[in-house]
């Protein structure tokens, strides 16, 4: 099993295309590939041989015969190559290893206090990746690439991190900080866009051209697909839906504006409201916590599930503003699907009907009828997984 | 000069591509075309001969020599073929004829009271087109197609008008109503999307991948380009930015929602506000009109230009809400350009700085810095012109 240099392999479009067809249709025979691509059986055979030699696929048993000899089937070889996904946020780093088929073979969440320090963070990440590869007994030469998801703006061509305000990173080429794995290609991706890539590759949005993935956590951001492709916008900052104005005289946002969606629907805003209510002495189960600072999203959700009105009110109000923003997105983008993910999945079942009914009342009839709004089934790890998929997308020419 | 059947001509991709290159680069030599396309001089020559025979282009003088014989230059033949654009709205129909180069050779606005009656409207349109072609001495065989712009939702593949609420048209194939010109292909397009097509083909957004054209008139709608292509959304209704919520407790909109942008920034809403103020006896030049119903947008703008505070306040407040919606669009789509058109051009100079300063304060710093906000130079006729460009886009394979 041989593999050419990371940026050299599968030079030809045809090879990439056939490898991608094996991914999508496998197990699949050479004859079927020839039929799908329109390439001659001979040309198909030569390309398949090349891919077999490089180790990405293997021959697996025999398929159904349509008269003659039963054809040999081709399939991706899961243990051939792998990809690493890393999700960096203010206080944690998630590491994931997926195989070439997209199966997760390793994942680990690591608390990390000083992600604002880039060199330190990258060193720790390299260490975590080493631990993962040792655990899996995988040589680093089998790693197609490292995808890194960042809560900020990236330049997808140069892989520069332009600005990640929460990490306080600006104009950073993360590749420059990588020492141990300096031979492995590194890709950076915006966190919400990584989630959208994940939903499109293996999640709820496979084969869907126009969709929006909204991540609710300490901030709110979205990854948008238009016409089957990730839409980045002109400067790479498309999808900043957390800063849609939903309340003209609402609270001041970190961005300087007032009444941004984030100030009313992020987990931070919900927790702040809860603590404020408790301080004000509202009648609520949330009063049972000794220290008001113990109250986080999990506590609010727990109280809401136990029927606490104040906690339910917080989730409901936050979701109402989320639904107002979603209505604007539905009217503007007319997507087939909206997937809400990250922390939202913790309380999705409590608020989803509320959100749907508001969107159905507020958005125009036809686009509202056309859109399906769901909670992500992948949830918290969608960005890490999306980051891991980025090198796979490169391999499969997507 | 011969021309094959409407859907048959220029079958081959190469022919279409070369015709488009002559449109973009003309006057251009065969050698330059060969260089741009990578096709051999012989292959290029054969394709060019075919296009010459079909009449779309002509040989025009000689270009600069780079040593040898001075090359013959190729250029689109303006009088070879034409395209008709029609813009239908509640009370008017605009007709335009453009030549193959996009030059306007005829335009006419016709008042029309009963556009809700489809058969009657189409008959009148056919009559107006006949008048235009007679005036121009153009035979209908020279018409590449009729593009029709509609204030509503269309299916661009089937050319069905799905819903045009103001015209009260629903599920209409306009082609079925056409008798005189039944041999000419008919295309339907949403009005705001037609404007965006126009700005992209010959206006301020040539060569720009990501932009939004917002039309302000009795309603407000947008045409969106992402990645260099018109973005229609899943059901063809993308760009309904007139229904972005900008004021949660704002006026009730025709769509059933409250505080939609349209209810605060459309020309109808501005005129209503003006009349209300006059009825309430506000001190204003607008009181000088004998009948309050004489006050339309033109009168408001006229008074504002004369320094009237009440009239200026109306334009300013309407623009403030427009700027709030634009801020959300800038955050969501991170476009390079926003072009505001139609009636807006009448008062653009009075409010543009106001709009820019609000967007710059309300949108995120980086996307706000990246976006250029301008008034359309094409203005009122952008939809008619965009409709006329649709058949040209088909010809040039765009």
Short mmCIF file of C-alpha atoms in Angstrom, two decimals, chain A residues 153 162-163 170 210-211 224-227 231-241 243-248 255-258 260 320-321 324 327-337 361-367 370, chain B residues 153 162-163 170 210-211 224-227 231-241 243-248 255-258 260 320-321 324 327-337 361-367 370:
data_model
loop_
_atom_site.label_atom_id
_atom_site.label_comp_id
_atom_site.label_asym_id
_atom_site.label_seq_id
_atom_site.Cartn_x
_atom_site.Cartn_y
_atom_site.Cartn_z
CA UNK A 153 -13.25 34.21 10.31
CA UNK A 162 -8.23 36.33 10.00
CA UNK A 163 -9.99 37.05 13.26
CA UNK A 170 -5.80 37.76 14.53
CA UNK A 210 -29.79 24.96 0.14
CA UNK A 211 -29.67 24.75 3.90
CA UNK A 224 -24.90 28.31 4.80
CA UNK A 225 -25.02 26.07 1.73
CA UNK A 226 -26.33 27.54 -1.54
CA UNK A 227 -26.56 25.47 -4.71
CA UNK A 231 -21.27 29.80 0.87
CA UNK A 232 -18.50 31.79 2.50
CA UNK A 233 -19.33 35.31 1.38
CA UNK A 234 -16.84 37.81 0.09
CA UNK A 235 -14.56 38.05 3.12
CA UNK A 236 -15.33 34.61 4.57
CA UNK A 237 -17.74 35.89 7.21
CA UNK A 238 -21.11 34.81 5.78
CA UNK A 239 -23.49 33.29 8.33
CA UNK A 240 -23.01 35.73 11.20
CA UNK A 241 -26.70 35.40 12.01
CA UNK A 243 -25.87 39.63 14.80
CA UNK A 244 -29.22 39.84 13.03
CA UNK A 245 -31.16 42.63 14.77
CA UNK A 246 -34.19 41.06 16.42
CA UNK A 247 -35.02 43.78 18.97
CA UNK A 248 -34.22 47.33 18.05
CA UNK A 255 -20.25 43.97 18.43
CA UNK A 256 -21.48 47.43 19.42
CA UNK A 257 -25.00 47.03 18.09
CA UNK A 258 -28.18 46.61 20.17
CA UNK A 260 -28.53 41.27 18.19
CA UNK A 320 -38.87 33.20 20.31
CA UNK A 321 -36.07 35.53 19.21
CA UNK A 324 -37.76 35.64 14.55
CA UNK A 327 -38.09 33.71 9.84
CA UNK A 328 -35.88 36.39 8.30
CA UNK A 329 -33.44 33.72 7.12
CA UNK A 330 -36.28 31.68 5.63
CA UNK A 331 -37.60 34.73 3.76
CA UNK A 332 -34.15 35.77 2.56
CA UNK A 333 -32.69 32.37 1.65
CA UNK A 334 -35.68 30.07 1.06
CA UNK A 335 -33.69 27.02 2.28
CA UNK A 336 -34.95 23.42 2.32
CA UNK A 337 -33.68 22.78 5.79
CA UNK A 361 -46.70 32.57 11.48
CA UNK A 362 -43.91 35.04 10.69
CA UNK A 363 -42.25 33.80 7.50
CA UNK A 364 -43.97 33.94 4.13
CA UNK A 365 -46.30 31.05 3.47
CA UNK A 366 -44.46 29.31 0.61
CA UNK A 367 -40.88 29.40 1.95
CA UNK A 370 -40.82 24.47 2.07
CA UNK B 153 -42.48 33.64 -7.49
CA UNK B 162 -46.24 30.05 -9.16
CA UNK B 163 -47.68 33.02 -7.33
CA UNK B 170 -51.35 31.67 -9.46
CA UNK B 210 -21.63 37.93 -4.18
CA UNK B 211 -24.08 40.81 -4.24
CA UNK B 224 -29.17 37.62 -4.61
CA UNK B 225 -26.04 36.36 -6.37
CA UNK B 226 -23.83 33.84 -4.56
CA UNK B 227 -20.64 32.51 -6.12
CA UNK B 231 -29.46 32.28 -6.04
CA UNK B 232 -33.12 31.29 -6.27
CA UNK B 233 -33.55 29.26 -3.11
CA UNK B 234 -35.37 25.97 -2.90
CA UNK B 235 -38.81 27.07 -4.06
CA UNK B 236 -37.67 30.08 -6.11
CA UNK B 237 -38.56 32.63 -3.45
CA UNK B 238 -35.13 33.64 -2.13
CA UNK B 239 -34.68 37.37 -1.63
CA UNK B 240 -37.98 38.22 0.06
CA UNK B 241 -36.17 40.72 2.24
CA UNK B 243 -40.48 40.53 5.03
CA UNK B 244 -37.45 40.68 7.29
CA UNK B 245 -38.73 41.65 10.75
CA UNK B 246 -37.30 45.05 11.61
CA UNK B 247 -39.75 46.13 14.32
CA UNK B 248 -41.31 43.44 16.45
CA UNK B 255 -48.22 38.67 4.79
CA UNK B 256 -49.77 38.41 8.26
CA UNK B 257 -46.62 39.26 10.19
CA UNK B 258 -45.91 42.52 12.05
CA UNK B 260 -41.89 43.61 8.14
CA UNK B 320 -33.35 53.76 8.88
CA UNK B 321 -35.39 50.55 8.77
CA UNK B 324 -31.39 47.78 9.75
CA UNK B 327 -27.20 45.24 8.30
CA UNK B 328 -28.77 41.82 8.82
CA UNK B 329 -28.20 40.98 5.14
CA UNK B 330 -24.56 42.11 5.39
CA UNK B 331 -24.02 39.94 8.48
CA UNK B 332 -25.75 36.94 6.96
CA UNK B 333 -24.42 37.08 3.40
CA UNK B 334 -21.18 39.10 3.57
CA UNK B 335 -21.69 40.46 0.02
CA UNK B 336 -19.27 42.71 -1.88
CA UNK B 337 -22.00 45.03 -3.03
CA UNK B 361 -22.63 51.06 13.12
CA UNK B 362 -24.94 48.04 13.14
CA UNK B 363 -23.26 45.40 10.97
CA UNK B 364 -20.11 43.58 12.05
CA UNK B 365 -16.92 45.48 11.35
CA UNK B 366 -15.32 43.25 8.72
CA UNK B 367 -18.36 42.54 6.50
CA UNK B 370 -16.14 44.82 2.74
#
